[in-house]
Coordinates of C-alpha atoms in Angstrom, one line a residue:
M1 CA -17.4 -9.7 19.5
P2 CA -14.9 -9.9 22.7
A3 CA -13.0 -12.6 21.1
A4 CA -12.4 -10.1 17.3
A5 CA -11.2 -7.7 20.0
L6 CA -9.1 -9.9 22.0
L7 CA -6.6 -11.4 19.1
P8 CA -5.6 -7.8 18.1
A9 CA -4.7 -7.1 21.8
V10 CA -2.8 -10.3 22.4
L11 CA -0.7 -10.1 19.1
A12 CA -0.5 -6.8 19.9
A13 CA 1.1 -7.6 23.4
V14 CA 3.0 -10.3 22.6
N15 CA 4.8 -8.7 19.1
L16 CA 5.6 -5.2 21.2
A17 CA 7.3 -7.3 24.1
V18 CA 9.7 -9.3 21.2
L19 CA 9.9 -6.0 18.6
R20 CA 13.2 -4.6 19.8
R21 CA 15.1 -2.0 18.4
P22 CA 17.9 -3.5 17.1
V23 CA 21.5 -2.1 18.1
P24 CA 24.5 -1.6 15.8
E25 CA 27.8 -4.0 16.1
A26 CA 31.5 -3.2 15.2
D27 CA 31.9 -3.3 11.3
P28 CA 28.6 -4.9 10.0
G29 CA 29.9 -3.8 6.3
P30 CA 29.4 -1.2 4.1
V31 CA 25.8 -1.1 2.9
S32 CA 24.3 0.6 -0.2
I33 CA 21.5 3.3 0.6
L34 CA 19.1 2.6 -2.7
I35 CA 16.1 5.8 -3.2
P36 CA 14.2 5.8 -6.3
A37 CA 12.7 9.4 -7.0
R38 CA 9.9 10.9 -9.4
N39 CA 9.5 14.4 -8.7
E40 CA 10.5 14.4 -5.6
A41 CA 11.5 18.2 -5.7
G42 CA 10.3 18.7 -2.0
N43 CA 11.5 15.7 -0.1
I44 CA 14.9 14.5 -1.7
E45 CA 17.4 16.9 -0.3
G46 CA 16.5 16.0 3.3
T47 CA 16.7 12.2 2.5
V48 CA 20.0 11.8 0.5
R49 CA 21.3 14.1 3.4
A50 CA 20.2 12.1 6.4
A51 CA 21.1 8.8 4.7
L52 CA 24.7 10.5 4.1
A53 CA 25.2 11.4 7.8
S54 CA 24.9 7.9 8.5
T55 CA 27.4 6.7 11.1
T56 CA 29.0 3.0 12.3
V57 CA 29.2 1.8 8.7
P58 CA 30.3 3.0 5.9
V59 CA 27.5 3.8 2.6
E60 CA 27.4 5.2 -0.7
V61 CA 24.2 6.5 -1.4
I62 CA 22.2 5.9 -5.0
V63 CA 19.4 8.2 -5.8
G64 CA 17.5 6.4 -8.9
D65 CA 16.5 9.3 -11.0
D66 CA 12.9 8.5 -12.4
H67 CA 12.3 10.7 -15.5
S68 CA 10.9 13.6 -13.2
T69 CA 10.6 16.7 -14.9
D70 CA 10.8 18.6 -11.4
A71 CA 14.3 19.7 -10.3
T72 CA 15.0 16.6 -8.3
A73 CA 18.2 15.5 -10.5
A74 CA 19.7 19.0 -9.9
I75 CA 18.9 19.5 -5.7
V76 CA 20.5 15.8 -5.9
H77 CA 23.4 16.9 -8.5
A78 CA 23.8 19.8 -6.1
I79 CA 24.9 18.0 -2.9
G80 CA 28.2 17.3 -4.3
D81 CA 29.1 13.9 -2.0
P82 CA 31.5 11.9 -3.4
R83 CA 29.7 9.0 -2.0
L84 CA 26.3 9.8 -3.6
R85 CA 25.8 9.0 -6.9
L86 CA 23.0 10.4 -9.1
V87 CA 21.7 7.5 -11.6
A88 CA 19.3 7.8 -14.2
V89 CA 16.8 4.8 -14.7
P90 CA 16.3 3.4 -18.4
A91 CA 12.8 4.0 -20.0
L92 CA 10.2 1.9 -17.9
P93 CA 9.4 -1.5 -20.0
E94 CA 6.1 -2.8 -20.6
G95 CA 4.9 -4.9 -17.8
W96 CA 6.9 -3.2 -15.3
T97 CA 5.9 -0.9 -12.5
G98 CA 8.5 2.2 -11.7
K99 CA 9.5 2.0 -8.0
N100 CA 10.1 -2.1 -8.5
H101 CA 11.9 -1.1 -12.2
A102 CA 13.9 2.0 -10.3
C103 CA 15.2 -0.1 -7.4
S104 CA 16.4 -3.2 -9.9
H105 CA 18.1 -1.0 -11.8
M106 CA 19.8 0.4 -8.1
A107 CA 20.4 -2.8 -7.2
G108 CA 22.4 -3.6 -9.9
L109 CA 24.6 -0.7 -9.7
A110 CA 25.6 -0.9 -6.2
R111 CA 28.5 -2.1 -4.5
S112 CA 27.8 -3.3 -1.3
R113 CA 26.5 -6.6 0.2
Q114 CA 23.6 -5.0 1.7
L115 CA 21.1 -3.4 -0.2
L116 CA 18.9 -0.7 1.8
F117 CA 15.9 0.8 -0.3
I118 CA 14.2 3.8 0.8
D119 CA 11.6 5.9 -0.1
A120 CA 12.4 9.3 -1.4
D121 CA 10.3 10.9 1.7
V122 CA 12.2 8.7 4.5
R123 CA 14.6 10.3 6.5
L124 CA 16.8 7.8 8.2
A125 CA 18.4 8.3 11.7
P126 CA 22.0 8.1 11.3
E127 CA 22.4 4.9 13.2
A128 CA 19.6 3.6 11.0
A129 CA 21.7 1.4 8.4
A130 CA 23.5 0.3 11.4
C131 CA 21.0 -1.3 13.0
L132 CA 19.3 -3.2 10.4
A133 CA 22.3 -4.4 9.1
A134 CA 23.4 -5.6 12.9
Q135 CA 20.4 -7.2 12.7
A136 CA 20.2 -9.1 9.5
R137 CA 23.8 -10.6 11.1
R138 CA 22.5 -11.5 14.4
T139 CA 19.3 -12.9 13.3
G140 CA 20.6 -14.7 9.9
A141 CA 17.9 -12.8 8.1
A142 CA 18.1 -12.1 4.4
L143 CA 15.7 -9.5 4.7
V144 CA 15.1 -7.2 7.4
S145 CA 12.6 -4.6 7.6
G146 CA 10.6 -2.4 9.7
V147 CA 7.9 0.8 9.9
P148 CA 9.4 4.1 10.1
R149 CA 7.6 6.9 12.6
Q150 CA 4.7 7.9 10.7
R151 CA 4.3 11.8 10.3
T152 CA 0.9 12.9 9.7
E153 CA 0.1 16.4 10.1
T154 CA -3.9 16.5 8.7
L155 CA -7.0 15.0 10.1
G156 CA -6.6 12.8 6.8
E157 CA -3.9 11.7 7.1
M158 CA -4.4 10.7 10.8
L159 CA -7.6 8.9 9.4
T160 CA -5.8 6.6 7.2
V161 CA -2.0 6.1 7.7
P162 CA -1.7 4.9 11.5
M163 CA -3.8 1.5 10.1
I164 CA -0.2 0.0 8.7
D165 CA 1.1 0.2 12.9
F166 CA -2.3 -1.4 13.6
L167 CA -2.6 -4.3 11.1
L168 CA 1.2 -5.6 11.5
L169 CA 1.1 -5.0 14.6
G170 CA -2.2 -6.4 15.7
Y171 CA -2.8 -9.0 13.4
L172 CA 0.7 -10.5 12.4
P173 CA 1.9 -13.5 14.8
V174 CA 5.5 -11.9 15.0
P175 CA 7.3 -14.8 16.8
L176 CA 6.0 -17.8 14.6
M177 CA 7.2 -15.6 11.6
R178 CA 10.7 -16.0 13.2
R179 CA 10.1 -19.7 14.0
L180 CA 8.3 -20.9 10.7
P181 CA 9.1 -20.4 7.1
D182 CA 6.1 -20.2 5.9
P183 CA 5.6 -17.1 3.0
S184 CA 2.4 -16.4 3.9
L185 CA 4.2 -14.8 7.1
G186 CA 6.5 -12.6 5.4
A187 CA 5.7 -9.2 6.3
A188 CA 7.9 -5.8 5.6
C189 CA 7.3 -2.3 4.9
G190 CA 8.2 -1.1 1.3
Q191 CA 9.6 2.5 2.8
L192 CA 12.2 0.6 4.7
I193 CA 14.0 -2.6 3.6
L194 CA 17.6 -4.0 4.1
A195 CA 18.5 -7.3 1.8
D196 CA 21.4 -9.6 1.4
R197 CA 22.4 -8.7 -2.1
A198 CA 23.2 -12.5 -2.8
A199 CA 19.9 -13.4 -1.7
Y200 CA 18.4 -10.5 -3.6
V201 CA 20.1 -11.5 -6.7
A202 CA 19.1 -14.9 -6.3
T203 CA 15.3 -14.9 -6.0
G204 CA 15.2 -11.9 -8.7
G205 CA 14.6 -8.6 -6.3
H206 CA 12.6 -6.3 -7.8
S207 CA 12.3 -8.4 -11.4
A208 CA 11.0 -11.2 -9.6
I209 CA 7.8 -9.2 -8.4
R210 CA 7.9 -6.4 -11.1
T211 CA 4.0 -5.9 -12.3
S212 CA 3.5 -6.0 -8.3
L213 CA 2.8 -2.1 -6.6
H214 CA 3.1 -3.6 -2.8
D215 CA 6.9 -4.6 -2.4
G216 CA 6.5 -4.5 1.3
V217 CA 4.1 -7.7 0.8
R218 CA 5.9 -9.3 -2.3
L219 CA 9.7 -9.1 -1.8
P220 CA 9.0 -11.1 2.0
R221 CA 7.3 -13.8 0.5
L222 CA 9.7 -13.8 -2.3
F223 CA 12.5 -14.6 0.1
R224 CA 10.7 -16.8 1.7
T225 CA 9.2 -18.8 -1.0
A226 CA 13.5 -19.4 -2.1
G227 CA 14.2 -20.7 1.9
Y228 CA 15.7 -17.5 3.0
R229 CA 15.1 -15.2 6.4
T230 CA 13.1 -12.7 6.7
D231 CA 12.7 -9.9 9.8
L232 CA 11.2 -7.3 11.4
A233 CA 12.6 -4.7 13.7
A234 CA 11.1 -1.8 15.5
A235 CA 12.0 1.2 13.5
A236 CA 10.0 3.6 14.7
S237 CA 13.1 5.5 16.1
L238 CA 15.5 4.4 13.0
A239 CA 14.0 6.3 10.3
T240 CA 10.3 8.7 9.6
C241 CA 8.2 9.5 7.1
R242 CA 5.3 11.5 6.1
M243 CA 4.1 9.2 3.0
Y244 CA 1.0 11.5 2.4
Q245 CA 0.0 14.8 2.4
G246 CA -3.7 14.9 3.0
F247 CA -6.8 12.6 2.7
A248 CA -7.3 12.8 -0.6
Q249 CA -3.5 12.0 -1.6
A250 CA -3.8 8.9 1.0
W251 CA -6.8 7.4 0.0
A252 CA -5.3 7.4 -3.9
G253 CA -2.3 6.0 -2.3
F254 CA -3.7 3.0 -0.5
S255 CA -6.2 2.5 -3.0
K256 CA -2.9 1.5 -4.7
N257 CA -1.7 -1.6 -2.6
A258 CA -5.5 -2.2 -1.8
H259 CA -5.3 -4.8 -5.3
E260 CA -2.7 -6.5 -3.6
G261 CA -3.6 -6.9 0.0
M262 CA -7.3 -6.9 1.6
A263 CA -9.2 -6.1 -1.5
T264 CA -10.0 -9.8 -2.5
P265 CA -13.3 -11.4 -3.0
R266 CA -12.3 -14.1 -0.3
A267 CA -10.3 -11.9 2.0
L268 CA -12.1 -9.3 2.7
P269 CA -15.3 -10.5 3.8
V270 CA -13.2 -11.8 6.9
W271 CA -11.2 -8.9 7.4
T272 CA -14.1 -6.8 7.5
L273 CA -15.8 -9.2 10.2
L274 CA -12.7 -9.1 12.7
L275 CA -12.2 -5.1 11.8
G276 CA -16.0 -4.3 12.0
C277 CA -16.6 -6.5 15.2
G278 CA -13.4 -5.9 17.1
Q279 CA -13.0 -2.6 16.3
V280 CA -15.7 -0.5 15.1
L281 CA -19.1 -2.6 16.3
P282 CA -17.9 -2.1 20.4
P283 CA -18.1 2.1 20.5
L284 CA -21.4 2.0 19.1
L285 CA -22.7 -0.8 21.6
V286 CA -22.2 1.4 23.8
L287 CA -23.3 4.1 22.7
L288 CA -27.1 2.7 21.8
G289 CA -27.2 1.0 25.2
L290 CA -25.9 4.3 26.9
L291 CA -28.8 5.4 25.1
G292 CA -31.1 2.5 26.5
L293 CA -31.6 1.0 23.1
I294 CA -30.2 -2.6 23.7
P295 CA -30.1 -4.7 27.1
A296 CA -28.0 -3.8 29.7
T297 CA -26.7 -7.2 29.1
A298 CA -25.1 -6.3 26.2
L299 CA -23.8 -3.3 27.5
L300 CA -20.8 -5.2 29.6
P301 CA -19.3 -7.4 26.4
A302 CA -19.7 -4.1 24.4
A303 CA -17.7 -2.2 26.8
S304 CA -14.8 -4.7 27.3
A305 CA -14.5 -4.8 23.6
W306 CA -14.2 -1.3 23.4
A307 CA -12.0 -0.9 26.1
L308 CA -9.4 -3.9 25.0
S309 CA -10.2 -2.0 21.4
I310 CA -9.0 1.0 22.8
A311 CA -6.4 0.0 24.6
T312 CA -4.6 -2.1 22.0
R313 CA -4.5 1.3 19.4
A314 CA -3.4 3.2 22.7
A315 CA -0.2 0.6 23.3
I316 CA 0.7 0.3 19.6
T317 CA 0.2 4.4 19.0
L318 CA 3.0 4.9 22.2
A319 CA 5.4 2.1 20.5
T320 CA 5.4 3.8 17.0
R321 CA 5.6 7.3 18.4
A322 CA 2.4 8.3 16.4
P323 CA 0.3 11.3 17.5
L324 CA -1.9 10.6 20.6
A325 CA -5.1 12.3 19.1
T326 CA -4.9 9.0 16.8
I327 CA -6.4 6.9 19.5
P328 CA -9.8 8.2 19.4
L329 CA -10.1 8.3 16.2
H330 CA -9.4 4.4 16.0
P331 CA -13.1 3.5 15.2
A332 CA -13.1 6.3 12.4
T333 CA -9.9 5.0 11.2
V334 CA -11.3 1.3 10.4
L335 CA -13.9 2.4 9.0
V336 CA -12.2 4.6 6.8
A337 CA -9.6 1.3 5.9
L338 CA -12.4 -0.9 5.0
A339 CA -13.6 2.2 2.8
I340 CA -10.8 2.2 0.6
Q341 CA -11.1 -1.6 0.3
W342 CA -14.5 -2.3 -0.5
N343 CA -14.5 0.6 -3.0
V344 CA -11.8 -1.0 -5.1
L345 CA -12.9 -4.5 -4.8
L346 CA -16.9 -3.3 -5.9
R347 CA -15.5 -0.8 -8.4
R348 CA -12.2 -2.4 -9.8
E349 CA -12.2 -0.1 -13.0
R350 CA -13.5 3.1 -12.0
A351 CA -11.7 3.2 -8.4
G352 CA -8.5 3.8 -10.6
A353 CA -6.6 2.6 -7.4
A354 CA -3.5 1.6 -9.9
T355 CA -2.2 5.1 -10.6
W356 CA 0.9 7.0 -9.1
K357 CA 3.5 9.6 -9.4
G358 CA 1.5 10.2 -13.5
R359 CA 1.6 6.2 -14.3
S360 CA -0.9 4.3 -14.6
Y361 CA -0.9 0.2 -14.0
P362 CA -3.6 -2.3 -15.0
V363 CA -5.1 -3.7 -12.2
S364 CA -4.0 -7.7 -11.7
G365 CA -6.4 -10.0 -10.9
A366 CA -6.2 -10.3 -7.2

């Protein structure tokens, strides 16, 4: 139990020490900011205007309207900036997921050597594009990503969204990721990915992962398999995102990606032991110990493991600028994450996980 809590504590400490906010350089080259949008009338204007406010680097912004039935296209058209292009995404071919198809189409129209893919609910800081482009130049990485600061405004969001940062910072060995070319060490956040155009074309980019619903996992591994370097940057100050609004939407969204994440027969039992023993069991045992229901000798290791768990969550919370209220919620957040994964694994047909934005996709046999 203490060992299960020690692993993410050590990795988080190392990762937070080596992950730095990139700084812009002089003339890192133009960037094409590509935004897939399907029924994003509530988000798209703020996202586009933030992208157009980019500084230090010249940008073009391309919005791919993916058959929206709301005012998305009209809102973009009304912005009227010469650096902005609104393009209609062609009909979705069989065997493609919607975001991958939209991103692939926009990449083919982009003019810059550097392609910055962002989701339609991501607000870039003015220097974000320049910082990511500079990071790619300094590290020689063909793909650079980072997790935006996640806005969580309801209890349901606080019980789900913070697991993104916890899993990335607590379980990915970033120094090894930077040193070794192993594809399994590749990781990214699909909300914010900068890719070198030549590498993107050579690997096939989104077209090579056309059936995937988890580009944050599949795209960096694709690049690494082809021999390209990928990297992560601290991005909490570079962009913000409110990815879901409420618990039901978060449950559906994380279920969608679970098929290509933890929810496999081999991986999920291991993750359940790691997360359950290190993050959920310690506070439960401490409570039982205080009630006199377990031997006093078990109380000290349980308390030590719980202290490590909460300290790790607190350090990640402060570094990623997440709400402080997510710290005491951490054991419940882990339980919810595991519940989502087990629900998808055990109820593959009825969980309905691979449904998003009015489209349903067949579940791959992950």
